[in-house]
Coordinates of C-alpha atoms in Angstrom, one line a residue:
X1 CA 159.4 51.1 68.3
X2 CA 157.0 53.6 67.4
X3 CA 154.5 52.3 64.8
X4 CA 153.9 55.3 63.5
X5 CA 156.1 57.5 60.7
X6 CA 154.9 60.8 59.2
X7 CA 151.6 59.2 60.3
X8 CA 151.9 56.0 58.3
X9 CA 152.2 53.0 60.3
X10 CA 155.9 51.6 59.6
X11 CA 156.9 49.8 62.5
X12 CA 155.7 46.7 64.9
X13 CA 152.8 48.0 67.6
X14 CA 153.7 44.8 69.6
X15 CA 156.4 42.4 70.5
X16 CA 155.2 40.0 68.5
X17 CA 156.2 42.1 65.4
X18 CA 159.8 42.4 66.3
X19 CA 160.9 39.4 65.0
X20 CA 163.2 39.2 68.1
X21 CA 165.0 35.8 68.9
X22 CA 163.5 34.9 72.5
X23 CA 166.5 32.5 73.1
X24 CA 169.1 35.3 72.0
X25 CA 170.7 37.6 74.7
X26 CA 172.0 40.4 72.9
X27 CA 174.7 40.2 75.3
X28 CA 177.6 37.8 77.5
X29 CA 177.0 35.8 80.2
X30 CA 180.4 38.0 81.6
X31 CA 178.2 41.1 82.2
X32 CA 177.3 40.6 85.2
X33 CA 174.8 42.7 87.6
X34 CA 174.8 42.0 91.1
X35 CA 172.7 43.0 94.1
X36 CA 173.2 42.3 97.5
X37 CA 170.8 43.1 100.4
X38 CA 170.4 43.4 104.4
X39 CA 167.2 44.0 106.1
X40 CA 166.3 43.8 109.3
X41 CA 162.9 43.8 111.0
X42 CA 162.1 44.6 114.4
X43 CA 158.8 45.2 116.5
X44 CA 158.3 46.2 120.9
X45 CA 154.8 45.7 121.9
X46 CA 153.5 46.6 125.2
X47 CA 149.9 46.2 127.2
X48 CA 149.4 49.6 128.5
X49 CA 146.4 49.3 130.0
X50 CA 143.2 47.0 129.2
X51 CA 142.2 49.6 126.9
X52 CA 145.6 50.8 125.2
X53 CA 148.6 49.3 123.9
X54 CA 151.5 50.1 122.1
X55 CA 153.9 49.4 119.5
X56 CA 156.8 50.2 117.7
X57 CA 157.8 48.7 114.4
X58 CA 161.9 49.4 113.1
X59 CA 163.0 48.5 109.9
X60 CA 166.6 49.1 108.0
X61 CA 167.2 47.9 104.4
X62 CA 170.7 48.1 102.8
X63 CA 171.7 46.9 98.8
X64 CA 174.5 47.5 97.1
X65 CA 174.7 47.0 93.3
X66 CA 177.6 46.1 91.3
X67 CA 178.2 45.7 88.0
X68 CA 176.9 46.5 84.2
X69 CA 173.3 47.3 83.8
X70 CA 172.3 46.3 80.5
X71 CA 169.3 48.0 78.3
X72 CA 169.0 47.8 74.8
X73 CA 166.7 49.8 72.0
X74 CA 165.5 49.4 68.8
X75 CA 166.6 50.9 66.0
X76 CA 166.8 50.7 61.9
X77 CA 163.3 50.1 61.5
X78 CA 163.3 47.3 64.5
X79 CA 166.2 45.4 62.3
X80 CA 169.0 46.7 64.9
X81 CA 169.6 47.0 68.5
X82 CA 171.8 49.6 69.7
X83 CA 173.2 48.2 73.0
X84 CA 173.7 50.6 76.2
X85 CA 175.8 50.2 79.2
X86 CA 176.0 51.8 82.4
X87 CA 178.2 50.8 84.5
X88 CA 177.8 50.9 88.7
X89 CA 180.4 50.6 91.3
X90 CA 178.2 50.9 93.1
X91 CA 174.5 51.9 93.5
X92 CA 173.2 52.0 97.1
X93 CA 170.1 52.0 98.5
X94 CA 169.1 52.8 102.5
X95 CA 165.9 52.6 103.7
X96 CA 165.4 53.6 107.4
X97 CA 161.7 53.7 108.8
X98 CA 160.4 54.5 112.8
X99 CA 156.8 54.0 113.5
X100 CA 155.4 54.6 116.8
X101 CA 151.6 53.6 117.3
X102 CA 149.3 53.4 120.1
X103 CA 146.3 51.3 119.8
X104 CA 143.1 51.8 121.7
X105 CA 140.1 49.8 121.8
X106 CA 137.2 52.0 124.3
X107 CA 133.0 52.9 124.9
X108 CA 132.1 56.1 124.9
X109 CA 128.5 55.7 125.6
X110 CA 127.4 52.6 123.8
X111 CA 129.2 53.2 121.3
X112 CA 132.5 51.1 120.9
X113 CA 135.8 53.0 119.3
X114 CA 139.2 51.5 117.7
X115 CA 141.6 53.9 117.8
X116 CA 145.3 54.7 116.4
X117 CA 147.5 57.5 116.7
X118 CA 150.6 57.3 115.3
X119 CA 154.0 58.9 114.1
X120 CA 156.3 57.2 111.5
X121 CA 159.7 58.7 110.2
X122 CA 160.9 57.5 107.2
X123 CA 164.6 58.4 105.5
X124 CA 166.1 57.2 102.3
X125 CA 169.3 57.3 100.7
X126 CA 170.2 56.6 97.2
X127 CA 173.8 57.0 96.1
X128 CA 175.4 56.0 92.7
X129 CA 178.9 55.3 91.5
X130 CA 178.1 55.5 88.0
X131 CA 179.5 55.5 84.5
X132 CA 178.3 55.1 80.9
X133 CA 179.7 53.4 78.2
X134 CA 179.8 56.8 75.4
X135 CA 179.3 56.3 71.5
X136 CA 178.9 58.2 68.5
X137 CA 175.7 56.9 67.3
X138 CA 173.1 58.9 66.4
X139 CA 169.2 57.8 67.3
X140 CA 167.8 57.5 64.1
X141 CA 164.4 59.1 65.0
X142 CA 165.6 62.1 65.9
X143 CA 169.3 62.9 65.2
X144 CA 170.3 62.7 69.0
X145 CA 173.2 61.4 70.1
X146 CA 173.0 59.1 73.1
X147 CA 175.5 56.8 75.1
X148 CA 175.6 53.8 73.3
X149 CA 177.9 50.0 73.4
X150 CA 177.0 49.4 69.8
X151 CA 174.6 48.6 67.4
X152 CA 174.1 45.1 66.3
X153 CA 171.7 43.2 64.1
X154 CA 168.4 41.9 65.5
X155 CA 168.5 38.4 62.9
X156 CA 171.5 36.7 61.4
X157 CA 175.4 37.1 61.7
X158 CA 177.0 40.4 63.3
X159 CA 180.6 40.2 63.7
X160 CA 180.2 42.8 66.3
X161 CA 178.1 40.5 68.7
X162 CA 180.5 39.1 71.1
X163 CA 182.0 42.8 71.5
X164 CA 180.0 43.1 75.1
X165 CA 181.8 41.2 77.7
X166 CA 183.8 42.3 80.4
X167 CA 187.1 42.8 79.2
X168 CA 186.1 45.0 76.4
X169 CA 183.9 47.0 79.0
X170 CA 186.3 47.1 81.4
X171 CA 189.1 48.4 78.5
X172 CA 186.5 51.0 77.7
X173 CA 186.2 52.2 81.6
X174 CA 189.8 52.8 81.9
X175 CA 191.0 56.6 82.4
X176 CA 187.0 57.5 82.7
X177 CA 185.7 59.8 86.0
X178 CA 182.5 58.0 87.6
X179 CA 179.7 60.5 88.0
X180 CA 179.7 60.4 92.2
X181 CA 176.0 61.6 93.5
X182 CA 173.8 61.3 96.4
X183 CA 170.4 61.6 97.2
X184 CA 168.3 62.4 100.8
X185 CA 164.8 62.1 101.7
X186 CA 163.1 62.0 104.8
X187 CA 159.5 61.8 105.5
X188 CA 158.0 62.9 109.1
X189 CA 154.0 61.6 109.6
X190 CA 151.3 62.0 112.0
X191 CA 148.1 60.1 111.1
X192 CA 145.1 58.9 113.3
X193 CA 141.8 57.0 112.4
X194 CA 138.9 56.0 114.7
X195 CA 136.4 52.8 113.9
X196 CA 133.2 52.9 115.3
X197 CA 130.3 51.3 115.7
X198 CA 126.9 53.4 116.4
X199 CA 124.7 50.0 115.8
X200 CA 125.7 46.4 115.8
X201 CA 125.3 46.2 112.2
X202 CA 127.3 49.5 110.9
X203 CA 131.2 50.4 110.8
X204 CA 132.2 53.9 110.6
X205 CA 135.8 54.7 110.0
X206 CA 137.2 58.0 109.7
X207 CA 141.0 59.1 109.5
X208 CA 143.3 61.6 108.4
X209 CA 147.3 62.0 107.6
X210 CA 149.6 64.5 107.0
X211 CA 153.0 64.2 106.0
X212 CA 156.0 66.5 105.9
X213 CA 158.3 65.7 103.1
X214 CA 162.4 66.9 103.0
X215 CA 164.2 66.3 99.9
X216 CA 167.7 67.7 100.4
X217 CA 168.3 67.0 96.7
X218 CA 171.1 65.4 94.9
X219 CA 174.8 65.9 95.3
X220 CA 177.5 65.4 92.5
X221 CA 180.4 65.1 94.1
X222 CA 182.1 65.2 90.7
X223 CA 180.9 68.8 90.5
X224 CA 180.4 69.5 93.8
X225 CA 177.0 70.8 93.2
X226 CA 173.4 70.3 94.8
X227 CA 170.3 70.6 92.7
X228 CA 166.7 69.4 93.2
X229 CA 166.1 70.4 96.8
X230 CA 162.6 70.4 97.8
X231 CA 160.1 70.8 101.3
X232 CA 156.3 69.8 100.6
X233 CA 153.0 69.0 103.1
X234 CA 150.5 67.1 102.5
X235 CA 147.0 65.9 104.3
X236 CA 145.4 63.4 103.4
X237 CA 141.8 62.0 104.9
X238 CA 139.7 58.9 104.7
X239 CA 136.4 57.9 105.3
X240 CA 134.2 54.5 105.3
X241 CA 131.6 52.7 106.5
X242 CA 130.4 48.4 106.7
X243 CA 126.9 47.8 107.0
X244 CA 125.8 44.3 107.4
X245 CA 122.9 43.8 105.1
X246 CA 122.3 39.8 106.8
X247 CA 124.5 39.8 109.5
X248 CA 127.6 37.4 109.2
X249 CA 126.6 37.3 105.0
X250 CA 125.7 40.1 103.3
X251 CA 127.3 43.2 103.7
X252 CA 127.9 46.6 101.8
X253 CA 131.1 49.0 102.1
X254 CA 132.2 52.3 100.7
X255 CA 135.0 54.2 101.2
X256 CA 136.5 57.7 100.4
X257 CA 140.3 58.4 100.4
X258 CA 142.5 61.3 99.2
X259 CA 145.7 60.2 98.6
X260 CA 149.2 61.8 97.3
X261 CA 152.3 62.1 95.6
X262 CA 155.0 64.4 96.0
X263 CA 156.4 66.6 93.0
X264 CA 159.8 67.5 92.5
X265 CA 161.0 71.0 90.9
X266 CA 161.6 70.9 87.5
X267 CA 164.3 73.1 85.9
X268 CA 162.7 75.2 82.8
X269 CA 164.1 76.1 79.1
X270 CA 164.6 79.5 80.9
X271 CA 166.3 79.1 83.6
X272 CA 164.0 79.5 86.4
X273 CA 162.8 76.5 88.5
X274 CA 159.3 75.4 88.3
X275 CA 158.4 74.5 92.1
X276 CA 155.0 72.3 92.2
X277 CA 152.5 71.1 94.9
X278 CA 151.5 67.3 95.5
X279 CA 149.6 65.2 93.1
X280 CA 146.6 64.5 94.6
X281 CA 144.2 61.8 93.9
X282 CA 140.5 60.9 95.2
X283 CA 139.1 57.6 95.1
X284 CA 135.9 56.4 96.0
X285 CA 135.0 52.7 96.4
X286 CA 131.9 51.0 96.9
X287 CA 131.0 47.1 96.6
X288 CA 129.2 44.2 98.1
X289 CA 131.0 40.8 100.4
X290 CA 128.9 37.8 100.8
X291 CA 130.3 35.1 102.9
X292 CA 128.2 31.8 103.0
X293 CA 127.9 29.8 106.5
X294 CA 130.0 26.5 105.4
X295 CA 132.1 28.9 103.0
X296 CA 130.2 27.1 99.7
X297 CA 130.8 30.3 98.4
X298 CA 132.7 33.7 99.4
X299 CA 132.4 36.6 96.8
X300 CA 133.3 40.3 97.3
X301 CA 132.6 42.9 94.3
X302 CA 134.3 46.2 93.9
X303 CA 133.9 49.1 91.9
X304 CA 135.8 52.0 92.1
X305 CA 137.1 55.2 90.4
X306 CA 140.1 57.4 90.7
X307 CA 140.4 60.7 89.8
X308 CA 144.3 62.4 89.7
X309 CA 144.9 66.2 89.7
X310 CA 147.9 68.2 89.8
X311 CA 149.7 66.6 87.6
X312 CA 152.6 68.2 85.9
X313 CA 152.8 68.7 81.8
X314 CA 153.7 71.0 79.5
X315 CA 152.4 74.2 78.8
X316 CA 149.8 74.4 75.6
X317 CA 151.4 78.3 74.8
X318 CA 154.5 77.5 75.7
X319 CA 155.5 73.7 75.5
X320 CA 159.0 74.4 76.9
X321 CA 157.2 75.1 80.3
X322 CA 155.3 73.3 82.5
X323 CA 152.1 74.0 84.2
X324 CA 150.3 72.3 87.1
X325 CA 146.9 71.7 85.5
X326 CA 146.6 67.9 84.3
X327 CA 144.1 65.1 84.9
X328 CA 143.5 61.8 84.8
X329 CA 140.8 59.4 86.0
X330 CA 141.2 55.3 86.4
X331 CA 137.9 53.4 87.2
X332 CA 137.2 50.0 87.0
X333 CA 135.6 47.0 88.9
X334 CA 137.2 43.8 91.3
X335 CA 135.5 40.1 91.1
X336 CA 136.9 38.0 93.5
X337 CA 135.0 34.1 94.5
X338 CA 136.4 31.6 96.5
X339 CA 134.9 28.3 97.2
X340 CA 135.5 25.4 100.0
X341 CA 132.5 22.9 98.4
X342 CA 134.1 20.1 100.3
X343 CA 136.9 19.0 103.1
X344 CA 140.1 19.6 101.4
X345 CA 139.1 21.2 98.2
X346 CA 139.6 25.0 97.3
X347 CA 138.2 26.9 94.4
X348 CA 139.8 30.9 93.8
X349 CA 139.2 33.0 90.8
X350 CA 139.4 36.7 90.5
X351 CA 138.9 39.3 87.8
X352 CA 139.6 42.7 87.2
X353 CA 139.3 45.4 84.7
X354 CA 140.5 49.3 84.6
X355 CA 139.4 51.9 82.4
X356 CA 141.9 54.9 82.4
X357 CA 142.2 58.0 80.7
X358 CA 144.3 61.2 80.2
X359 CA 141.7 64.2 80.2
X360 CA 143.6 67.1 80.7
X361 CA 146.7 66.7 79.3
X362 CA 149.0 67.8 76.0
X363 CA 146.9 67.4 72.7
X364 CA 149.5 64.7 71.5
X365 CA 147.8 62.2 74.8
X366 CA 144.9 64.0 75.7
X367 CA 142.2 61.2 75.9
X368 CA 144.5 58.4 75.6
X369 CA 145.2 55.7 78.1
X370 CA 147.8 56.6 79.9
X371 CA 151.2 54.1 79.5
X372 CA 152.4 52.1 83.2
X373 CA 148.5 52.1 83.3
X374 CA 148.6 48.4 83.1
X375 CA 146.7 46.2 81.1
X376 CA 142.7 47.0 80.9
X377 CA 141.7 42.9 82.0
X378 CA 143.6 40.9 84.2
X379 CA 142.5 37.2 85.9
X380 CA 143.5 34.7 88.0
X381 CA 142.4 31.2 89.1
X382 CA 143.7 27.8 91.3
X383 CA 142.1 25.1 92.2
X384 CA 144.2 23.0 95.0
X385 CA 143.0 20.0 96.6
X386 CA 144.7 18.5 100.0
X387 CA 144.4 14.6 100.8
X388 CA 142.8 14.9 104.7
X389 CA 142.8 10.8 105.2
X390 CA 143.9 7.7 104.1
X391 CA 148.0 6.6 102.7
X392 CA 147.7 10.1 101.0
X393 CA 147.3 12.2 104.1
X394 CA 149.6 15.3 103.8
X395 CA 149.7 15.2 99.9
X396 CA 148.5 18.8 97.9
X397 CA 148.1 19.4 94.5
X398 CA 147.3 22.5 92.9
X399 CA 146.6 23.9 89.6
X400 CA 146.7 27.8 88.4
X401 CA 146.9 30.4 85.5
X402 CA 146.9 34.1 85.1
X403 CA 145.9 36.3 82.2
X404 CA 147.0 39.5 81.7
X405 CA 145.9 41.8 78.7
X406 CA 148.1 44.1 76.9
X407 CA 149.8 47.1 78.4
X408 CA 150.6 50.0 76.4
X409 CA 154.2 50.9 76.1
X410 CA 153.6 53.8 74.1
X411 CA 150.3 55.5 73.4
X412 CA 150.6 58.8 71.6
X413 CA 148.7 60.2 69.0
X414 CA 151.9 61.0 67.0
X415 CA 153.6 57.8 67.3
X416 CA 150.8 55.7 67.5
X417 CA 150.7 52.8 70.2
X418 CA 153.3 49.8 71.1
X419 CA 151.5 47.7 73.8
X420 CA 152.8 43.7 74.8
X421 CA 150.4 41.0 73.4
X422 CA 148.1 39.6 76.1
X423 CA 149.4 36.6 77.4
X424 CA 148.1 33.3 79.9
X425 CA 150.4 31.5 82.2
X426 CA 150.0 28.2 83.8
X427 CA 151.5 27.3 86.9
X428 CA 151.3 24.0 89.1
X429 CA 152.4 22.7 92.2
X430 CA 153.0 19.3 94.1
X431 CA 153.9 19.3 97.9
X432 CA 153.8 16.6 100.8
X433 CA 153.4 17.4 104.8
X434 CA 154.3 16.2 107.9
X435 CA 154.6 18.1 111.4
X436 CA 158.4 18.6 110.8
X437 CA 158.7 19.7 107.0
X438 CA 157.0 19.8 103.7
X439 CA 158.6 19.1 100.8
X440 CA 157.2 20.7 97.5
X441 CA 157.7 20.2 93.7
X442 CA 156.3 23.5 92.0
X443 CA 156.5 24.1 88.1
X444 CA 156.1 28.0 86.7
X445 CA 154.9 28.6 82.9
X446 CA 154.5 24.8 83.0
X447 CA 153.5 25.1 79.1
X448 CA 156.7 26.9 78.9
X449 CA 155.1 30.3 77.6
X450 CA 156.8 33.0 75.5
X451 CA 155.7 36.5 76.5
X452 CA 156.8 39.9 77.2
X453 CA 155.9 42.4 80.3
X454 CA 156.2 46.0 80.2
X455 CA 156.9 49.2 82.5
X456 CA 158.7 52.7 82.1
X457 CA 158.8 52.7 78.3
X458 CA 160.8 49.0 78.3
X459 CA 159.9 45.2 77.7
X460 CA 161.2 42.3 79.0
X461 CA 161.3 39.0 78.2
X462 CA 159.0 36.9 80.7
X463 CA 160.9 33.4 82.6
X464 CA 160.6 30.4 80.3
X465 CA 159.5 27.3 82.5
X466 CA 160.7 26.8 85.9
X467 CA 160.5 23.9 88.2
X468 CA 161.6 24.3 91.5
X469 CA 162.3 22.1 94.8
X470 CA 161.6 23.8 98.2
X471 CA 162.0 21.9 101.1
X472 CA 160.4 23.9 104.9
X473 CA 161.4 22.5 108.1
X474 CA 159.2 23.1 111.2
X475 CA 161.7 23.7 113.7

């Protein structure tokens, strides 16, 4: 999909210009991907004293995934897709998470304090059963040879189409060794904050985190062979402060918070391991809340700006290596207003808009917007209205849409930028209750909307229009 060739644009720089068939699946309804899932939530709470109380929070998640995972990429000049397979029997996920926090709520003084201390320990597992589909095909970019299916035609006839199903998958799998591997992380936190209030008017909060991260790496039971393992610590603090401009209306916040992401080691061109330190990013916010006595009107305003350091990339001298040096910064500004103008009407509309931008990076992105940035302008609004009296007591009707701008899928100075159109989605929704139930009759991209999302280099083809049924007893 790159748009750009020896510098010349050649190819589509959005979906729109793929000529893809939105009501074609490239595949068979046989290939089949299925996810199943347990979670369970659970939370002790006790009264300590009239000043301190405790509680614990447990979760567990479990999903296992079966089945052929389906991705597909252009190729020929966007007149061919060359169809990939991977196949998973299965792919596990385990999420396990502790939190113990103690909650106090005390005067020092006149001054009154909310406190929390807390631990939380937090372990996941991935594990894979995996196996892809190999193929002879070379990417016509580059000369590469990838795991492929096939290669079929985007438009027209291509006796090749039906070839992905099951049977000619599973013919495919026989006599092939799955790639066996398992992954470990656990995550040990201590974090506190304290609110105060030195004057009626103004909220001071001020906390701090650190976090203790253990990646045993992944295991190939194939090979019998760990690689990736990794220890980092990171601290983390926050600061912010409310301060009621006209009591119970008006009032102004800012915050400060450093926040982090952990870095695995990356295995270098020359055989050494490249071990990093956390990505760290600061972001300051700052904005306004009004809130109007009968709720005629309640509007907050946000701006804020993020800056991101540590980030890995390659090395200018060397780009085989990678250094620790890059930057990025994301600002932008939040509108939300919501209205109540009288007894069973409600007005909501929000808008938002990010500026982002690479500004240290390699000299192919360097001041670029960044892709998974997501789009620079996004809004939403709804509008619902809820009979209160009369034969039409219970009775709700609302009415919706969202707008989202376009969202680069690839932005590079060499290949030029892909990005999804911008796109507007209507939604609507009809529900009746009572004490014991409501039923409700909800339609999604009511004007049945074509359109394409992005993430992670990929674009997917958004739900045509849905109309769905709920029914919600009140036991």
């Amino acid at each position: 999909m790159n748009p750009l060739k020896s510098g010349v644009l050649t190819y589509a720089e959005s979906p729109s210009g793929l000529n893809l068939d939105y009501y074609k699946s490239y595949t068979d309804n046989s290939v089949l991907y299925k996810t199943t899932a347990i979670n369970f939530y659970g939370k002790i709470s006790y009264i300590l004293s009239n000043q301190w109380k405790s509680e614990t929070n447990l979760m567990t998640s479990n999903s296992e995934s079966y089945g052929n995972y389906q991705t597909m990429v252009m190729a020929n000049n966007n007149a061919s897709i060359v169809r990939r397979i991977v196949n998973y029997a299965p792919e596990t996920i385990v999420n396990q998470q502790i939190q113990q926090n103690f909650m106090g709520d005390l005067t020092t003084g006149s001054v009154r304090h909310r406190v929390l201390l807390g631990a939380d320990y937090y372990r996941y597992v991935y594990g894979t059963t995996a196996n892809g589909l190999d193929g002879s095909r070379a990417n016509a970019a580059n000369g590469v040879v990838r795991p492929t299916f096939d290669t079929v035609a985007v438009a027209g006839k291509s006796v090749n189409y039906g070839l992905l199903n099951e049977s000619e998958i599973n013919s495919r799998l026989l006599g092939k060794v799955p790639a066996i591997t398992k992954t470990t992380l656990t995550t040990n936190s201590l974090y506190a904050s304290d609110v105060i209030n030195p004057t009626k008017n103004l909220t001071l909060m001020l906390s701090a985190r650190v976090d203790f991260l253990q990646n045993s790496g992944t295991y190939n039971k194939t090979t019998d062979v760990w690689t990736g393992a990794y220890n980092q610590t990171a601290f983390s603090p926050k600061v912010g402060l409310t301060y009621q401009l006209l009591p119970e209306q008006l009032a102004f916040f800012a915050s400060y918070m450093n926040g982090f992401q952990n870095v695995a080691p990356v295995s270098q061109v020359d055989g050494t391991v490249a071990n990093f330190k956390p990505q760290y990013g600061n972001q300051f916010e700052t904005g306004f809340k009004y809130s109007q006595e009968k709720h005629l009107l309640d509007a907050s305003l946000s701006l804020y700006d993020i800056r991101i350091s540590n980030t890995v990339r390659a090395n200018p001298e060397n780009v085989s290596m990678f250094i620790q040096n890059g930057a990025q910064y994301s600002r932008g500004a939040e509108l939300d207003l919501q209205s109540r103008p009288i007894e069973g009407l409600y007005f909501h509309a929000g808008l938002a808009y990010n500026d982002s931008k690479l500004t240290a990076s390699d000299a192919n992105t360097e001041g670029l917007r960044p892709v998974n940035s997501g789009p620079a302008w996004m809004s939403n609004w709804y509008a619902n209205y809820t009979f209160m009296k009369g034969s039409l007591k219970g009775f709700s009707l609302g009415f919706g849409g969202n707008y989202y701008g376009k969202d680069n899928i690839i932005n590079t100075k060499s290949a030029g930028t892909f990005a999804t159109d911008a796109y507007t989605l209507f939604n609507a929704v009809l529900s009746y209750s009572q004490k014991a139930y409501t039923l409700s009759l909800s339609g999604d991209n009511i004007f049945d909307t074509q359109y394409y999302y992005g993430g992670r280099g990929f674009i997917t083809p958004g739900n045509l229009r849905q109309v769905i049924v709920s029914l919600k007893l009140n036991l």
